[in-house]
Amino acid sequence: MSPITRILVLVLAIGGGMLYRNVSQLWADLPPPKLNEQEWWGDEAEPADYAAYLANSSEVVGNRLSYPDVRIEELTILLNQTLRLTPPLEGVAFEYGFNSDYLKKLVAYWRDNYLPRWREREVFLWQFNHFTTDIQGLRMHFLHLMVYNDNKVGKKHYPVLLLHGWPGSVREFYNLIHLLYQTQLNKNNKYIFDVIVPSLPGYAWSQGTSRKGLGPAQVAVMIRNLMLRLGYKKFFIQGGDWGSVIGSNIATLYPENVLGYHSNMCNNFSPKSLVKGIFASFIPNFFVSSEYADFFFPKSRELSYLLEESGYFHLQATKPDTIGSALSGNPVGLAAYILEKFSTWTNASYRSLPDGGLKRSYKLDALLDNVMIYYLTNSITTSQRLYAEAYSSAQRDLRLERVPTTVPTGCARFKSDIMHFLDYQLQDKYKNLIHSSYHKQGGHFAALEVPKVLHSDFIEFVQKVERKFNIKPL
Ligand SMILES: *[C@@H]1O[C@H](CO)[C@@H](O)[C@H](O)[C@H]1NC(C)=O
Ligand SMILES: *[C@@H]1O[C@H](CO)[C@@H](O)[C@H](O)[C@H]1NC(C)=O
Ligand SMILES: *[C@@H]1O[C@H](CO)[C@@H](O)[C@H](O)[C@H]1NC(C)=O
Ligand SMILES: *[C@@H]1O[C@H](CO)[C@@H](O)[C@H](O)[C@H]1NC(C)=O
């Protein structure tokens, strides 16, 4: 070897070694960060004596909300104004966003059919017990259903926390709640649950903060505090969308409190997982049975779909207040913005249907209930800020995607959801991925769209947790 070659080999070896070290640093698991469990999010100044604040404000109060007629009349008037919408282009359905011809029909239904029945819808919405309590300075809203002692005999009884996302609400879970809870009356049903369904901070009746920094990790702390306050030291978690992210954060930061984590939007955005995803796309059959390969591949299709559909995400992560201004107090725009997601995320092919296929998968009343919740609580801006907080540098610095999650984990994939991750990618983070399933029907809002399928998937997961781990029913 010439001296130059030798130097070159040496330089390459050192460079390679450094690169390997750097890459493996990027790869390695990290320890969980420590979060402040009493972080103050309230409008008022932080109390000097937190213990006294807790003693004073930890009361859980019933919360049967009712809106005066004038609020509903005001909305009727807004929905009765001449709509100055721009007609869709020739032959365009939902490809350019919510179709304005169909929007007119939807508004007419909302105004003339749905709103006159609002008091009935209220009875429906308040069919479960609603509560509020103060957590770290914010009033938090939640549903709480407790199984009666008499109905526990001979059954397995666990608590489950259900977590919604954006642009959803507790309303997404109503059918699932019936399946988890109401079936205590069914003698053949072996599993019954205490069900806790919070509205995320800044969503619906849960107060939003006036401070920066309330990202998914901090929300996880708050919701765990809520569960502890209600007396649940160990519980199952089920969630999709932000609910999945926040559920994962609870499971990661507080494994001692989590019996099992079940997600219908399981993901792993660690660098290693993303590289693995690209790698797997060259030899898909090696990583997933051919029957389900089209959940993941081709990656090019997934990426272009993500680009087409994630504009809202960038907007909300960067300028949530601007789009919030356009939507607040504007029920027609709000409905279009929210329900476009319920169309496309339920089935991408619905973009070519003039009515967005909304009624194929849902009852319009259920969708309008959800829109009403955002409208009446004026929570669209605060809900969208969660995106900005999730992508702040402070939140990213927590690197939770690289902190292993050890609790039993279940992943339910619904074909039409926005993107999917292979077990091979998930297992890096979820060390006990004991349940992994594929559903050829259903999309992003599985709880609302296919509650029975989600319920049986969840029960299957609970059974696997029972078999593999020594967990105790309540
Ligand atoms: C590689 O790792 C070293 C030591 O941790 C660090 O100082 C350096 O900035 C890293 N280089 C790159 C390109 O990340
Ligand atoms: C507790 O609540 C009472 C009544 O609302 C109030 O007067 C008092 O200042 C509160 N104490 C603390 C420590 O917050
Ligand atoms: C809507 O406005 C029209 C007049 O512009 C009125 O006749 C009708 O009663 C209004 N409908 C409702 C539901 O307020
Ligand atoms: C999406 O809708 C099409 C019909 O438009 C249907 O053939 C397909 O099965 C649906 N996909 C899912 C996952 O439900």
Coordinates of C-alpha atoms and ligand atoms in Angstrom, one line a residue:
M1 CA 0.0 0.0 0.0
S2 CA 1.2 3.4 -0.8
P3 CA 1.4 5.9 2.1
I4 CA -1.5 7.8 0.7
T5 CA -3.6 4.7 0.5
R6 CA -2.7 3.8 4.1
I7 CA -3.7 7.3 5.3
L8 CA -6.9 7.0 3.4
V9 CA -7.7 3.6 4.9
L10 CA -6.9 5.0 8.4
V11 CA -9.1 8.1 7.8
L12 CA -11.9 5.9 6.5
A13 CA -11.6 3.6 9.5
I14 CA -11.7 6.4 12.0
G15 CA -14.5 8.1 10.1
G16 CA -16.5 4.8 9.9
G17 CA -16.0 4.2 13.6
M18 CA -17.2 7.7 14.4
L19 CA -20.1 7.4 12.1
Y20 CA -21.0 4.1 13.7
R21 CA -20.8 5.6 17.2
N22 CA -22.9 8.6 16.2
V23 CA -25.5 6.4 14.5
S24 CA -25.7 4.0 17.4
Q25 CA -26.2 7.0 19.6
L26 CA -29.1 8.0 17.5
W27 CA -30.3 4.4 17.7
A28 CA -30.0 3.8 21.4
D29 CA -32.9 3.6 23.8
L30 CA -33.0 6.5 26.2
P31 CA -34.1 6.7 29.9
P32 CA -37.5 8.3 30.6
P33 CA -37.4 12.0 31.2
K34 CA -38.7 13.3 34.5
L35 CA -41.7 15.5 34.2
N36 CA -43.0 17.9 36.8
E37 CA -46.2 16.2 38.1
Q38 CA -47.5 19.4 39.6
E39 CA -46.7 21.7 36.7
W40 CA -49.2 24.6 36.9
W41 CA -51.4 25.4 33.8
G42 CA -54.0 27.6 35.4
D43 CA -54.8 31.2 34.5
E44 CA -54.2 32.4 38.0
A45 CA -50.7 32.6 39.5
E46 CA -49.3 29.3 40.6
P47 CA -50.4 28.7 44.2
A48 CA -47.6 29.1 46.8
D49 CA -48.9 26.1 48.7
Y50 CA -49.7 23.3 46.3
A51 CA -50.9 20.9 49.0
A52 CA -53.5 23.5 50.1
Y53 CA -54.5 24.0 46.5
L54 CA -55.0 20.3 46.1
A55 CA -56.9 20.0 49.3
N56 CA -59.2 22.8 48.2
S57 CA -59.8 21.9 44.6
S58 CA -59.7 18.1 44.1
E59 CA -63.4 17.8 44.5
V60 CA -65.1 15.9 41.6
V61 CA -68.4 17.5 40.7
G62 CA -71.2 16.4 38.5
N63 CA -71.5 18.3 35.3
R64 CA -74.7 18.2 33.4
L65 CA -74.2 21.0 30.9
S66 CA -77.2 22.6 29.4
Y67 CA -77.2 25.5 26.9
P68 CA -79.9 28.1 27.0
D69 CA -82.3 28.3 24.1
V70 CA -80.7 31.6 23.0
R71 CA -77.4 29.9 22.2
I72 CA -79.3 27.4 19.9
E73 CA -81.4 30.1 18.3
E74 CA -78.3 32.1 17.6
L75 CA -76.8 29.2 15.9
T76 CA -80.0 28.6 13.9
I77 CA -79.8 32.2 12.7
L78 CA -76.1 31.8 11.7
L79 CA -77.0 28.7 9.8
N80 CA -79.8 30.5 8.1
Q81 CA -77.7 33.2 6.5
T82 CA -77.2 33.1 2.8
L83 CA -74.1 31.1 2.2
R84 CA -71.6 32.7 0.0
L85 CA -69.8 29.6 -0.9
T86 CA -67.9 29.1 -4.1
P87 CA -69.4 26.2 -6.2
P88 CA -67.1 23.2 -6.7
L89 CA -65.3 22.8 -10.0
E90 CA -66.9 20.6 -12.6
G91 CA -66.7 17.0 -11.8
V92 CA -65.1 17.6 -8.4
A93 CA -66.4 15.9 -5.3
F94 CA -64.2 16.1 -2.2
E95 CA -60.8 16.2 -4.0
Y96 CA -60.4 19.9 -3.4
G97 CA -61.7 19.7 0.2
F98 CA -65.3 19.7 1.5
N99 CA -67.7 20.0 -1.4
S100 CA -69.6 23.2 -1.1
D101 CA -72.8 21.9 -2.8
Y102 CA -72.9 19.1 -0.2
L103 CA -72.0 21.6 2.5
K104 CA -75.3 23.5 1.7
K105 CA -77.3 20.3 2.1
L106 CA -75.5 19.5 5.4
V107 CA -76.2 23.0 6.7
A108 CA -79.9 22.7 5.8
Y109 CA -80.1 19.4 7.6
W110 CA -78.3 20.8 10.6
R111 CA -80.5 23.8 10.8
D112 CA -83.9 22.3 9.9
N113 CA -83.7 18.8 11.2
Y114 CA -80.9 18.5 13.8
L115 CA -81.1 21.7 15.7
P116 CA -84.9 21.6 16.4
R117 CA -84.1 18.2 18.1
W118 CA -81.2 19.7 20.1
R119 CA -82.8 19.0 23.5
E120 CA -83.1 15.3 22.5
R121 CA -79.4 15.4 21.4
E122 CA -78.6 16.8 24.9
V123 CA -80.4 13.9 26.6
F124 CA -78.3 11.6 24.4
L125 CA -75.1 13.4 25.2
W126 CA -75.7 13.5 28.9
Q127 CA -76.8 9.8 29.1
F128 CA -73.5 9.0 30.9
N129 CA -72.3 10.7 34.0
H130 CA -70.2 13.8 33.2
F131 CA -67.9 15.3 35.8
T132 CA -65.3 18.0 36.2
T133 CA -62.4 18.4 38.6
D134 CA -59.4 20.7 38.8
I135 CA -56.0 19.2 37.7
Q136 CA -52.9 21.4 37.9
G137 CA -55.0 24.6 37.7
L138 CA -57.2 23.5 34.8
R139 CA -60.8 22.4 35.0
M140 CA -60.9 18.9 33.4
H141 CA -64.0 17.3 32.0
F142 CA -64.6 13.5 31.9
L143 CA -67.1 10.8 31.7
H144 CA -66.9 8.3 34.5
L145 CA -68.9 5.0 34.7
M146 CA -68.5 2.7 37.6
V147 CA -69.8 -0.9 37.5
Y148 CA -72.3 -1.7 40.2
N149 CA -71.1 -4.3 42.8
D150 CA -74.0 -6.6 42.1
N151 CA -73.0 -6.9 38.5
K152 CA -69.4 -7.9 39.1
V153 CA -70.1 -11.4 40.3
G154 CA -68.3 -14.0 38.1
K155 CA -66.9 -11.3 35.8
K156 CA -63.5 -9.8 35.2
H157 CA -63.6 -6.2 36.1
Y158 CA -61.0 -3.6 35.1
P159 CA -60.8 0.1 34.6
V160 CA -60.2 1.4 31.1
L161 CA -59.2 4.9 30.1
L162 CA -60.4 5.9 26.6
L163 CA -58.5 8.8 24.9
H164 CA -59.8 10.7 21.9
G165 CA -57.9 12.9 19.5
W166 CA -58.4 15.6 16.9
P167 CA -60.9 16.5 15.5
G168 CA -62.8 14.1 17.8
S169 CA -64.2 14.2 21.2
V170 CA -65.6 11.9 23.9
R171 CA -68.6 11.5 21.5
E172 CA -66.6 9.1 19.4
F173 CA -66.7 6.6 22.2
Y174 CA -70.4 6.4 23.0
N175 CA -71.1 3.0 21.3
L176 CA -67.8 1.6 22.7
I177 CA -68.8 2.8 26.2
H178 CA -72.0 0.8 25.9
L179 CA -70.1 -2.3 24.8
L180 CA -67.5 -2.0 27.7
Y181 CA -69.8 -0.9 30.4
Q182 CA -73.5 -1.5 29.7
T183 CA -72.9 -5.1 29.0
Q184 CA -72.5 -5.7 32.7
L185 CA -76.2 -6.5 32.5
N186 CA -75.5 -9.2 30.0
K187 CA -74.9 -12.5 31.8
N188 CA -72.7 -14.0 29.0
N189 CA -70.3 -11.1 29.1
K190 CA -67.2 -12.0 30.9
Y191 CA -65.5 -8.6 30.9
I192 CA -66.8 -5.4 32.3
F193 CA -65.1 -2.1 32.8
D194 CA -65.1 1.1 34.8
V195 CA -64.8 3.5 31.9
I196 CA -63.1 6.9 32.2
V197 CA -63.2 9.2 29.2
P198 CA -61.6 12.6 29.6
S199 CA -61.8 15.5 27.2
L200 CA -58.2 16.5 26.5
P201 CA -57.2 19.9 27.9
G202 CA -58.4 22.6 25.5
Y203 CA -61.0 20.2 24.0
A204 CA -64.7 20.4 24.6
W205 CA -65.5 21.1 28.2
S206 CA -61.9 20.7 29.4
Q207 CA -60.3 24.1 30.0
G208 CA -57.5 25.2 27.7
T209 CA -54.3 26.6 29.2
S210 CA -53.1 30.2 28.8
R211 CA -49.5 29.1 29.0
K212 CA -47.1 27.6 26.4
G213 CA -45.8 24.1 26.7
L214 CA -48.8 21.9 27.3
G215 CA -47.8 19.2 24.9
P216 CA -48.8 15.5 24.8
A217 CA -46.3 14.5 27.5
Q218 CA -47.7 17.2 29.9
V219 CA -51.2 16.1 29.0
A220 CA -50.2 12.5 29.9
V221 CA -49.1 13.8 33.3
M222 CA -52.5 15.5 33.8
I223 CA -54.5 12.5 32.8
R224 CA -52.6 10.2 35.0
N225 CA -53.2 12.6 37.8
L226 CA -56.9 12.5 37.0
M227 CA -56.8 8.7 37.1
L228 CA -55.0 8.7 40.5
R229 CA -57.5 11.1 41.8
L230 CA -60.4 8.8 40.8
G231 CA -58.6 6.0 42.7
Y232 CA -57.3 4.1 39.7
K233 CA -53.7 3.0 40.3
K234 CA -53.7 0.5 37.5
F235 CA -55.8 0.7 34.3
F236 CA -56.0 -0.2 30.7
I237 CA -55.6 2.5 28.0
Q238 CA -57.3 2.6 24.6
G239 CA -56.7 5.4 22.2
G240 CA -56.4 6.6 18.6
D241 CA -55.0 9.8 17.1
W242 CA -53.6 12.1 19.9
G243 CA -55.3 9.7 22.3
S244 CA -52.8 7.1 21.1
V245 CA -49.9 9.4 21.5
I246 CA -50.9 10.5 25.0
G247 CA -51.7 6.9 26.0
S248 CA -48.3 5.9 24.8
N249 CA -46.7 8.7 26.9
I250 CA -48.6 7.6 30.0
A251 CA -47.5 4.0 29.4
T252 CA -43.9 5.1 28.9
L253 CA -43.6 7.6 31.8
Y254 CA -45.8 5.6 34.3
P255 CA -45.6 1.9 33.4
E256 CA -46.5 1.1 37.1
N257 CA -50.0 2.5 36.4
V258 CA -50.8 0.8 33.2
L259 CA -52.1 -2.7 32.8
G260 CA -52.0 -2.6 29.1
Y261 CA -51.9 0.0 26.3
H262 CA -54.1 -0.7 23.2
S263 CA -53.8 1.7 20.3
N264 CA -55.6 2.0 17.0
M265 CA -53.0 4.4 15.7
C266 CA -49.8 2.7 16.8
N267 CA -46.6 4.3 15.5
N268 CA -43.0 4.7 16.2
F269 CA -41.3 7.8 14.8
S270 CA -37.8 7.0 16.1
P271 CA -35.0 7.4 13.6
K272 CA -34.3 3.7 13.7
S273 CA -38.0 2.8 13.0
L274 CA -38.2 5.2 10.1
V275 CA -35.0 3.7 8.5
K276 CA -36.4 0.2 9.1
G277 CA -39.6 1.2 7.3
I278 CA -37.7 2.2 4.3
F279 CA -35.5 -0.9 4.4
A280 CA -38.6 -3.1 4.7
S281 CA -40.1 -1.6 1.6
F282 CA -37.5 -3.3 -0.5
I283 CA -38.5 -6.8 0.8
P284 CA -42.0 -6.4 2.1
N285 CA -42.8 -10.1 2.1
F286 CA -40.1 -10.7 4.7
F287 CA -41.8 -8.4 7.2
V288 CA -45.5 -8.9 6.7
S289 CA -47.7 -11.6 5.3
S290 CA -48.7 -10.8 1.7
E291 CA -52.3 -10.6 2.8
Y292 CA -51.6 -7.4 4.7
A293 CA -48.7 -6.0 2.7
D294 CA -51.0 -3.3 1.2
F295 CA -51.5 -1.9 4.7
F296 CA -47.9 -0.6 4.4
F297 CA -46.7 -0.7 0.9
P298 CA -45.9 0.7 -1.5
K299 CA -44.2 3.4 0.6
S300 CA -44.4 5.9 -2.3
R301 CA -48.2 5.7 -2.1
E302 CA -48.2 6.3 1.6
L303 CA -45.9 9.2 1.3
S304 CA -47.9 10.9 -1.5
Y305 CA -51.1 10.4 0.5
L306 CA -49.5 11.9 3.5
L307 CA -48.4 14.9 1.5
E308 CA -51.9 15.4 0.1
E309 CA -53.6 15.0 3.4
S310 CA -51.3 16.6 6.0
G311 CA -51.6 20.3 5.1
Y312 CA -53.8 20.8 8.1
F313 CA -51.1 19.3 10.3
H314 CA -48.4 21.8 9.3
L315 CA -50.9 24.6 9.6
Q316 CA -51.9 23.7 13.1
A317 CA -48.4 22.9 14.2
T318 CA -47.2 26.4 13.1
K319 CA -50.2 28.8 13.0
P320 CA -53.0 27.3 15.0
D321 CA -54.4 30.6 16.0
T322 CA -54.8 31.9 12.5
I323 CA -56.8 29.0 11.3
G324 CA -58.6 29.1 14.7
S325 CA -59.7 32.6 14.0
A326 CA -61.2 31.6 10.7
L327 CA -63.2 28.7 12.3
S328 CA -64.3 30.2 15.7
G329 CA -67.8 31.5 15.6
N330 CA -68.1 30.2 12.0
P331 CA -70.2 27.1 12.3
V332 CA -70.3 26.4 8.6
G333 CA -66.5 26.6 8.1
L334 CA -66.0 24.6 11.3
A335 CA -68.3 21.8 10.1
A336 CA -66.5 21.7 6.7
Y337 CA -63.1 21.7 8.3
I338 CA -63.9 19.0 10.9
L339 CA -66.1 16.7 8.7
E340 CA -63.7 16.7 5.8
K341 CA -61.5 14.6 8.1
F342 CA -64.3 12.2 8.9
S343 CA -64.7 11.7 5.2
T344 CA -61.2 11.2 3.9
W345 CA -59.7 9.5 7.0
T346 CA -62.5 7.0 7.0
N347 CA -61.8 6.0 3.4
A348 CA -59.6 7.9 1.0
S349 CA -61.8 6.8 -1.9
Y350 CA -64.6 8.8 -0.4
R351 CA -62.9 11.9 -1.8
S352 CA -64.5 11.0 -5.1
L353 CA -68.0 10.9 -3.7
P354 CA -70.1 14.1 -4.0
D355 CA -71.2 13.7 -0.3
G356 CA -67.8 12.6 0.9
G357 CA -69.4 9.2 1.9
L358 CA -70.1 10.6 5.3
K359 CA -73.4 8.8 5.6
R360 CA -71.9 5.5 4.5
S361 CA -70.0 5.1 7.7
Y362 CA -71.8 7.4 10.2
K363 CA -75.1 8.8 11.2
L364 CA -75.1 12.5 10.4
D365 CA -76.4 13.2 13.9
A366 CA -73.3 11.6 15.4
L367 CA -71.0 13.8 13.2
L368 CA -73.0 16.9 14.1
D369 CA -72.9 16.1 17.8
N370 CA -69.1 16.2 17.5
V371 CA -69.2 19.5 15.6
M372 CA -71.7 20.9 18.1
I373 CA -69.2 20.1 20.9
Y374 CA -66.5 22.1 19.2
Y375 CA -68.8 24.9 18.4
L376 CA -70.6 25.3 21.7
T377 CA -67.4 25.1 23.7
N378 CA -65.5 27.3 21.2
S379 CA -62.6 24.9 21.5
I380 CA -61.3 24.7 18.0
T381 CA -58.3 27.0 18.5
T382 CA -57.2 25.5 21.8
S383 CA -57.6 22.0 20.4
Q384 CA -55.4 22.9 17.4
R385 CA -52.6 24.3 19.7
L386 CA -51.8 20.7 20.7
Y387 CA -50.1 20.3 17.4
A388 CA -47.9 23.3 18.0
E389 CA -47.0 22.1 21.4
A390 CA -46.3 18.6 20.2
Y391 CA -43.7 19.9 17.7
S392 CA -42.1 22.5 19.9
S393 CA -38.4 22.0 20.5
A394 CA -39.0 21.5 24.2
Q395 CA -41.4 18.6 23.5
R396 CA -39.1 17.1 20.9
D397 CA -36.2 17.3 23.3
L398 CA -38.0 14.8 25.6
R399 CA -37.3 12.2 22.8
L400 CA -40.1 10.0 24.1
E401 CA -40.1 8.1 20.8
R402 CA -36.8 6.6 21.9
V403 CA -37.8 5.7 25.5
P404 CA -38.8 2.1 25.6
T405 CA -42.4 1.3 26.6
T406 CA -42.5 -1.9 28.6
V407 CA -46.2 -2.3 29.4
P408 CA -48.2 -4.9 27.4
T409 CA -49.1 -3.3 24.1
G410 CA -51.7 -4.0 21.5
C411 CA -51.9 -2.6 18.0
A412 CA -55.1 -2.7 16.1
R413 CA -54.6 -1.5 12.5
F414 CA -57.6 -0.4 10.4
K415 CA -56.9 -0.5 6.7
S416 CA -58.0 3.1 5.9
D417 CA -56.1 4.8 8.7
I418 CA -53.6 7.4 7.6
M419 CA -50.4 5.4 8.0
H420 CA -49.3 2.1 9.4
F421 CA -46.2 0.8 11.2
L422 CA -44.9 -2.8 11.0
D423 CA -44.4 -4.9 14.1
Y424 CA -40.7 -4.8 13.2
Q425 CA -40.8 -1.0 13.7
L426 CA -43.0 -1.0 16.7
Q427 CA -41.1 -3.6 18.7
D428 CA -38.1 -1.3 19.1
K429 CA -40.1 0.9 21.4
Y430 CA -42.9 -1.4 22.5
K431 CA -40.9 -4.2 24.2
N432 CA -44.1 -6.2 25.0
L433 CA -46.0 -5.9 21.8
I434 CA -48.2 -8.9 22.5
H435 CA -51.1 -8.2 20.2
S436 CA -51.1 -7.0 16.6
S437 CA -54.1 -7.1 14.3
Y438 CA -55.3 -6.1 10.9
H439 CA -58.8 -5.0 10.0
K440 CA -59.7 -4.7 6.3
Q441 CA -62.6 -2.5 7.0
G442 CA -62.5 0.7 9.0
G443 CA -60.4 3.8 9.2
H444 CA -59.0 6.5 11.5
F445 CA -62.2 6.9 13.7
A446 CA -62.5 3.2 14.5
A447 CA -64.4 3.8 17.8
L448 CA -67.1 5.7 16.0
E449 CA -67.1 3.7 12.8
V450 CA -66.7 0.1 13.9
P451 CA -67.2 0.1 17.7
K452 CA -67.9 -3.7 17.8
V453 CA -64.7 -4.6 15.9
L454 CA -62.7 -2.3 18.1
H455 CA -64.3 -3.7 21.2
S456 CA -63.6 -7.3 20.4
D457 CA -60.1 -6.4 19.4
F458 CA -59.6 -4.7 22.7
I459 CA -61.1 -7.7 24.6
E460 CA -58.7 -10.1 22.8
F461 CA -55.9 -7.9 23.9
V462 CA -57.0 -7.9 27.5
Q463 CA -57.2 -11.7 27.4
K464 CA -53.6 -11.9 26.1
V465 CA -52.5 -9.6 28.8
E466 CA -54.1 -11.8 31.4
R467 CA -52.5 -14.9 30.0
K468 CA -49.0 -13.5 29.8
F469 CA -48.9 -11.2 32.8
N470 CA -50.1 -11.6 36.3
I471 CA -52.7 -8.8 36.5
K472 CA -55.5 -8.5 39.0
P473 CA -59.0 -7.5 38.3
L474 CA -60.5 -4.8 40.6
Ligands
LIG1 C1 -20.8 12.5 16.8 O1 -20.7 12.3 18.2 C2 -19.8 13.2 18.8 C3 -19.6 12.7 20.3 O2 -20.9 12.4 20.9 C4 -20.4 14.6 18.8 O3 -19.5 15.5 19.4 C5 -20.5 15.0 17.3 O4 -21.1 16.2 17.2 C6 -21.4 13.9 16.6 N1 -21.4 14.2 15.2 C7 -22.5 14.3 14.5 C8 -22.3 14.6 13.0 O5 -23.6 14.1 15.0
LIG2 C1 -59.9 27.4 49.5 O1 -61.2 27.7 49.0 C2 -61.8 28.8 49.7 C3 -63.2 29.0 49.2 O2 -63.2 29.0 47.8 C4 -60.9 30.0 49.6 O3 -61.5 31.1 50.4 C5 -59.5 29.7 50.1 O4 -58.7 30.9 50.0 C6 -58.9 28.5 49.4 N1 -57.7 28.2 50.0 C7 -56.6 27.9 49.3 C8 -55.4 27.5 50.1 O5 -56.6 27.9 48.1
LIG3 C1 -84.6 31.6 7.7 O1 -84.8 32.8 7.1 C2 -86.0 33.0 6.4 C3 -86.1 34.4 5.8 O2 -84.9 34.7 5.2 C4 -87.2 32.8 7.3 O3 -88.4 32.8 6.5 C5 -87.1 31.4 7.9 O4 -88.1 31.3 8.9 C6 -85.7 31.3 8.6 N1 -85.6 29.9 9.2 C7 -85.2 29.7 10.4 C8 -85.1 28.3 10.8 O5 -84.9 30.6 11.2
LIG4 C1 -63.3 2.1 1.0 O1 -64.4 2.3 0.1 C2 -64.4 1.5 -1.0 C3 -65.6 1.8 -1.9 O2 -65.6 3.2 -2.2 C4 -64.5 0.0 -0.6 O3 -64.4 -0.8 -1.8 C5 -63.3 -0.3 0.3 O4 -63.4 -1.6 0.8 C6 -63.3 0.7 1.5 N1 -62.1 0.5 2.3 C7 -62.2 0.2 3.6 C8 -60.9 -0.1 4.3 O5 -63.2 0.1 4.3

